[in-house]
């Protein structure tokens, strides 16, 4: 059994003690912008790195500001610059996932209505 593996990466052969893992391919920026349209009401303070929901629960709680967690580099790629209302916002993938889970439009997309004539 070989004590190392050869892999052709970036135009040259390289030795590895174990096979290199594939890098995650991020979604295109225009796709993420499209997904983020569902939470327009969320307030985000980039200077303080805080965000909050636009509504409370039934008891009037959970509208307080929450910290945007630091960027985790283990995600395979750093983050995205998103433009909204003429301002640039920087989000890591983990931040985007957490905000999308809390958005009102989160979930599987409803199927498109069929254009076939019904008999």
JSON list of C-alpha atoms in Angstrom, two decimals:
[
{"chain": "A", "resi": 1, "resn": "UNK", "atom": "CA", "xyz": [0.00, 0.00, 0.00]},
{"chain": "A", "resi": 2, "resn": "UNK", "atom": "CA", "xyz": [1.30, 3.45, -0.91]},
{"chain": "A", "resi": 3, "resn": "UNK", "atom": "CA", "xyz": [2.39, 5.76, 1.86]},
{"chain": "A", "resi": 4, "resn": "UNK", "atom": "CA", "xyz": [1.20, 8.80, -0.10]},
{"chain": "A", "resi": 5, "resn": "UNK", "atom": "CA", "xyz": [-1.22, 9.77, -2.86]},
{"chain": "A", "resi": 6, "resn": "UNK", "atom": "CA", "xyz": [-0.50, 11.78, -5.99]},
{"chain": "A", "resi": 7, "resn": "UNK", "atom": "CA", "xyz": [-3.12, 14.29, -7.10]},
{"chain": "A", "resi": 8, "resn": "UNK", "atom": "CA", "xyz": [-3.04, 16.63, -10.11]},
{"chain": "A", "resi": 9, "resn": "UNK", "atom": "CA", "xyz": [-4.05, 20.02, -8.67]},
{"chain": "A", "resi": 10, "resn": "UNK", "atom": "CA", "xyz": [-3.52, 23.47, -10.17]},
{"chain": "A", "resi": 11, "resn": "UNK", "atom": "CA", "xyz": [-1.60, 22.11, -13.14]},
{"chain": "A", "resi": 12, "resn": "UNK", "atom": "CA", "xyz": [0.96, 20.07, -11.21]},
{"chain": "A", "resi": 13, "resn": "UNK", "atom": "CA", "xyz": [1.28, 16.77, -9.37]},
{"chain": "A", "resi": 14, "resn": "UNK", "atom": "CA", "xyz": [1.30, 17.03, -5.58]},
{"chain": "A", "resi": 15, "resn": "UNK", "atom": "CA", "xyz": [1.86, 14.48, -2.81]},
{"chain": "A", "resi": 16, "resn": "UNK", "atom": "CA", "xyz": [-0.70, 14.02, -0.05]},
{"chain": "A", "resi": 17, "resn": "UNK", "atom": "CA", "xyz": [-0.76, 11.73, 2.96]},
{"chain": "A", "resi": 18, "resn": "UNK", "atom": "CA", "xyz": [-4.51, 11.34, 2.33]},
{"chain": "A", "resi": 19, "resn": "UNK", "atom": "CA", "xyz": [-6.70, 12.22, -0.59]},
{"chain": "A", "resi": 20, "resn": "UNK", "atom": "CA", "xyz": [-7.65, 15.91, -0.65]},
{"chain": "A", "resi": 21, "resn": "UNK", "atom": "CA", "xyz": [-11.30, 16.75, -0.03]},
{"chain": "A", "resi": 22, "resn": "UNK", "atom": "CA", "xyz": [-13.28, 18.59, -2.66]},
{"chain": "A", "resi": 23, "resn": "UNK", "atom": "CA", "xyz": [-13.95, 22.26, -2.05]},
{"chain": "A", "resi": 24, "resn": "UNK", "atom": "CA", "xyz": [-17.56, 23.33, -1.69]},
{"chain": "A", "resi": 25, "resn": "UNK", "atom": "CA", "xyz": [-18.90, 25.29, -4.64]},
{"chain": "A", "resi": 26, "resn": "UNK", "atom": "CA", "xyz": [-20.77, 28.37, -3.41]},
{"chain": "A", "resi": 27, "resn": "UNK", "atom": "CA", "xyz": [-24.09, 29.33, -4.97]},
{"chain": "A", "resi": 28, "resn": "UNK", "atom": "CA", "xyz": [-23.97, 32.22, -7.40]},
{"chain": "A", "resi": 29, "resn": "UNK", "atom": "CA", "xyz": [-24.39, 35.67, -5.87]},
{"chain": "A", "resi": 30, "resn": "UNK", "atom": "CA", "xyz": [-27.51, 36.41, -7.89]},
{"chain": "A", "resi": 31, "resn": "UNK", "atom": "CA", "xyz": [-29.13, 33.26, -6.47]},
{"chain": "A", "resi": 32, "resn": "UNK", "atom": "CA", "xyz": [-28.41, 34.32, -2.89]},
{"chain": "A", "resi": 33, "resn": "UNK", "atom": "CA", "xyz": [-29.78, 37.80, -3.52]},
{"chain": "A", "resi": 34, "resn": "UNK", "atom": "CA", "xyz": [-32.94, 36.19, -4.85]},
{"chain": "A", "resi": 35, "resn": "UNK", "atom": "CA", "xyz": [-33.28, 34.00, -1.74]},
{"chain": "A", "resi": 36, "resn": "UNK", "atom": "CA", "xyz": [-32.73, 36.94, 0.61]},
{"chain": "A", "resi": 37, "resn": "UNK", "atom": "CA", "xyz": [-35.68, 38.92, -0.75]},
{"chain": "A", "resi": 38, "resn": "UNK", "atom": "CA", "xyz": [-37.93, 37.08, 1.72]},
{"chain": "A", "resi": 39, "resn": "UNK", "atom": "CA", "xyz": [-36.53, 38.84, 4.80]},
{"chain": "A", "resi": 40, "resn": "UNK", "atom": "CA", "xyz": [-36.55, 42.49, 3.79]},
{"chain": "A", "resi": 41, "resn": "UNK", "atom": "CA", "xyz": [-37.94, 43.41, 7.20]},
{"chain": "A", "resi": 42, "resn": "UNK", "atom": "CA", "xyz": [-34.96, 42.12, 9.17]},
{"chain": "A", "resi": 43, "resn": "UNK", "atom": "CA", "xyz": [-32.83, 44.88, 10.70]},
{"chain": "A", "resi": 44, "resn": "UNK", "atom": "CA", "xyz": [-29.07, 44.50, 10.34]},
{"chain": "A", "resi": 45, "resn": "UNK", "atom": "CA", "xyz": [-26.48, 46.77, 11.94]},
{"chain": "A", "resi": 46, "resn": "UNK", "atom": "CA", "xyz": [-23.19, 46.07, 10.17]},
{"chain": "A", "resi": 47, "resn": "UNK", "atom": "CA", "xyz": [-21.04, 48.30, 12.41]},
{"chain": "A", "resi": 48, "resn": "UNK", "atom": "CA", "xyz": [-22.10, 46.53, 15.61]},
{"chain": "A", "resi": 49, "resn": "UNK", "atom": "CA", "xyz": [-22.53, 43.17, 13.82]},
{"chain": "A", "resi": 50, "resn": "UNK", "atom": "CA", "xyz": [-26.05, 42.74, 15.16]},
{"chain": "A", "resi": 51, "resn": "UNK", "atom": "CA", "xyz": [-29.39, 41.75, 13.63]},
{"chain": "A", "resi": 52, "resn": "UNK", "atom": "CA", "xyz": [-32.96, 41.48, 14.87]},
{"chain": "A", "resi": 53, "resn": "UNK", "atom": "CA", "xyz": [-36.33, 40.21, 13.75]},
{"chain": "A", "resi": 54, "resn": "UNK", "atom": "CA", "xyz": [-39.03, 42.60, 12.53]},
{"chain": "A", "resi": 55, "resn": "UNK", "atom": "CA", "xyz": [-41.63, 41.00, 14.83]},
{"chain": "A", "resi": 56, "resn": "UNK", "atom": "CA", "xyz": [-42.01, 39.50, 18.29]},
{"chain": "A", "resi": 57, "resn": "UNK", "atom": "CA", "xyz": [-43.53, 36.23, 19.41]},
{"chain": "A", "resi": 58, "resn": "UNK", "atom": "CA", "xyz": [-46.94, 36.01, 21.11]},
{"chain": "A", "resi": 59, "resn": "UNK", "atom": "CA", "xyz": [-45.55, 37.05, 24.48]},
{"chain": "A", "resi": 60, "resn": "UNK", "atom": "CA", "xyz": [-43.85, 40.12, 22.98]},
{"chain": "A", "resi": 61, "resn": "UNK", "atom": "CA", "xyz": [-40.37, 38.63, 23.33]},
{"chain": "A", "resi": 62, "resn": "UNK", "atom": "CA", "xyz": [-37.46, 37.82, 21.01]},
{"chain": "A", "resi": 63, "resn": "UNK", "atom": "CA", "xyz": [-37.24, 41.15, 19.25]},
{"chain": "A", "resi": 64, "resn": "UNK", "atom": "CA", "xyz": [-33.92, 42.04, 20.83]},
{"chain": "A", "resi": 65, "resn": "UNK", "atom": "CA", "xyz": [-30.71, 42.49, 18.90]},
{"chain": "A", "resi": 66, "resn": "UNK", "atom": "CA", "xyz": [-28.60, 39.37, 18.36]},
{"chain": "A", "resi": 67, "resn": "UNK", "atom": "CA", "xyz": [-24.95, 39.10, 17.39]},
{"chain": "A", "resi": 68, "resn": "UNK", "atom": "CA", "xyz": [-23.95, 38.05, 13.90]},
{"chain": "A", "resi": 69, "resn": "UNK", "atom": "CA", "xyz": [-21.58, 35.20, 14.60]},
{"chain": "A", "resi": 70, "resn": "UNK", "atom": "CA", "xyz": [-17.98, 35.42, 13.36]},
{"chain": "A", "resi": 71, "resn": "UNK", "atom": "CA", "xyz": [-17.17, 33.95, 9.98]},
{"chain": "A", "resi": 72, "resn": "UNK", "atom": "CA", "xyz": [-16.27, 30.27, 10.11]},
{"chain": "A", "resi": 73, "resn": "UNK", "atom": "CA", "xyz": [-13.54, 29.49, 7.61]},
{"chain": "A", "resi": 74, "resn": "UNK", "atom": "CA", "xyz": [-14.28, 25.77, 7.74]},
{"chain": "A", "resi": 75, "resn": "UNK", "atom": "CA", "xyz": [-17.23, 26.30, 5.40]},
{"chain": "A", "resi": 76, "resn": "UNK", "atom": "CA", "xyz": [-14.91, 25.98, 2.40]},
{"chain": "A", "resi": 77, "resn": "UNK", "atom": "CA", "xyz": [-15.36, 29.57, 1.22]},
{"chain": "A", "resi": 78, "resn": "UNK", "atom": "CA", "xyz": [-15.36, 32.88, 3.03]},
{"chain": "A", "resi": 79, "resn": "UNK", "atom": "CA", "xyz": [-18.57, 34.77, 2.34]},
{"chain": "A", "resi": 80, "resn": "UNK", "atom": "CA", "xyz": [-20.44, 37.04, -0.01]},
{"chain": "A", "resi": 81, "resn": "UNK", "atom": "CA", "xyz": [-20.74, 40.76, -0.62]},
{"chain": "A", "resi": 82, "resn": "UNK", "atom": "CA", "xyz": [-24.43, 41.44, -1.15]},
{"chain": "A", "resi": 83, "resn": "UNK", "atom": "CA", "xyz": [-25.79, 44.77, -2.33]},
{"chain": "A", "resi": 84, "resn": "UNK", "atom": "CA", "xyz": [-29.08, 45.99, -0.90]},
{"chain": "A", "resi": 85, "resn": "UNK", "atom": "CA", "xyz": [-30.44, 49.53, -1.05]},
{"chain": "A", "resi": 86, "resn": "UNK", "atom": "CA", "xyz": [-27.13, 50.77, -2.43]},
{"chain": "A", "resi": 87, "resn": "UNK", "atom": "CA", "xyz": [-25.10, 49.42, 0.52]},
{"chain": "A", "resi": 88, "resn": "UNK", "atom": "CA", "xyz": [-22.70, 46.51, 0.66]},
{"chain": "A", "resi": 89, "resn": "UNK", "atom": "CA", "xyz": [-23.32, 43.78, 3.24]},
{"chain": "A", "resi": 90, "resn": "UNK", "atom": "CA", "xyz": [-20.84, 40.98, 3.91]},
{"chain": "A", "resi": 91, "resn": "UNK", "atom": "CA", "xyz": [-22.26, 37.63, 5.04]},
{"chain": "A", "resi": 92, "resn": "UNK", "atom": "CA", "xyz": [-20.61, 34.32, 5.69]},
{"chain": "A", "resi": 93, "resn": "UNK", "atom": "CA", "xyz": [-22.39, 31.19, 4.56]},
{"chain": "A", "resi": 94, "resn": "UNK", "atom": "CA", "xyz": [-23.29, 30.32, 8.15]},
{"chain": "A", "resi": 95, "resn": "UNK", "atom": "CA", "xyz": [-24.82, 33.77, 8.70]},
{"chain": "A", "resi": 96, "resn": "UNK", "atom": "CA", "xyz": [-26.86, 33.42, 5.52]},
{"chain": "A", "resi": 97, "resn": "UNK", "atom": "CA", "xyz": [-28.16, 30.02, 6.55]},
{"chain": "A", "resi": 98, "resn": "UNK", "atom": "CA", "xyz": [-29.24, 31.29, 9.98]},
{"chain": "A", "resi": 99, "resn": "UNK", "atom": "CA", "xyz": [-30.99, 34.32, 8.53]},
{"chain": "A", "resi": 100, "resn": "UNK", "atom": "CA", "xyz": [-32.70, 32.25, 5.85]},
{"chain": "A", "resi": 101, "resn": "UNK", "atom": "CA", "xyz": [-34.01, 29.79, 8.44]},
{"chain": "A", "resi": 102, "resn": "UNK", "atom": "CA", "xyz": [-35.64, 32.66, 10.33]},
{"chain": "A", "resi": 103, "resn": "UNK", "atom": "CA", "xyz": [-37.12, 34.32, 7.25]},
{"chain": "A", "resi": 104, "resn": "UNK", "atom": "CA", "xyz": [-40.86, 34.09, 6.63]},
{"chain": "A", "resi": 105, "resn": "UNK", "atom": "CA", "xyz": [-40.35, 32.77, 3.11]},
{"chain": "A", "resi": 106, "resn": "UNK", "atom": "CA", "xyz": [-37.97, 29.97, 4.12]},
{"chain": "A", "resi": 107, "resn": "UNK", "atom": "CA", "xyz": [-38.84, 26.48, 2.99]},
{"chain": "A", "resi": 108, "resn": "UNK", "atom": "CA", "xyz": [-39.37, 24.52, -0.18]},
{"chain": "A", "resi": 109, "resn": "UNK", "atom": "CA", "xyz": [-40.61, 26.58, -3.09]},
{"chain": "A", "resi": 110, "resn": "UNK", "atom": "CA", "xyz": [-44.18, 26.03, -4.12]},
{"chain": "A", "resi": 111, "resn": "UNK", "atom": "CA", "xyz": [-44.51, 24.40, -7.54]},
{"chain": "A", "resi": 112, "resn": "UNK", "atom": "CA", "xyz": [-45.29, 26.64, -10.47]},
{"chain": "A", "resi": 113, "resn": "UNK", "atom": "CA", "xyz": [-48.93, 26.57, -11.59]},
{"chain": "A", "resi": 114, "resn": "UNK", "atom": "CA", "xyz": [-49.46, 24.36, -14.60]},
{"chain": "A", "resi": 115, "resn": "UNK", "atom": "CA", "xyz": [-50.37, 26.04, -17.87]},
{"chain": "A", "resi": 116, "resn": "UNK", "atom": "CA", "xyz": [-52.17, 23.00, -19.25]},
{"chain": "A", "resi": 117, "resn": "UNK", "atom": "CA", "xyz": [-55.87, 23.29, -19.97]},
{"chain": "A", "resi": 118, "resn": "UNK", "atom": "CA", "xyz": [-57.94, 21.13, -17.63]},
{"chain": "A", "resi": 119, "resn": "UNK", "atom": "CA", "xyz": [-60.43, 18.74, -19.17]}
]
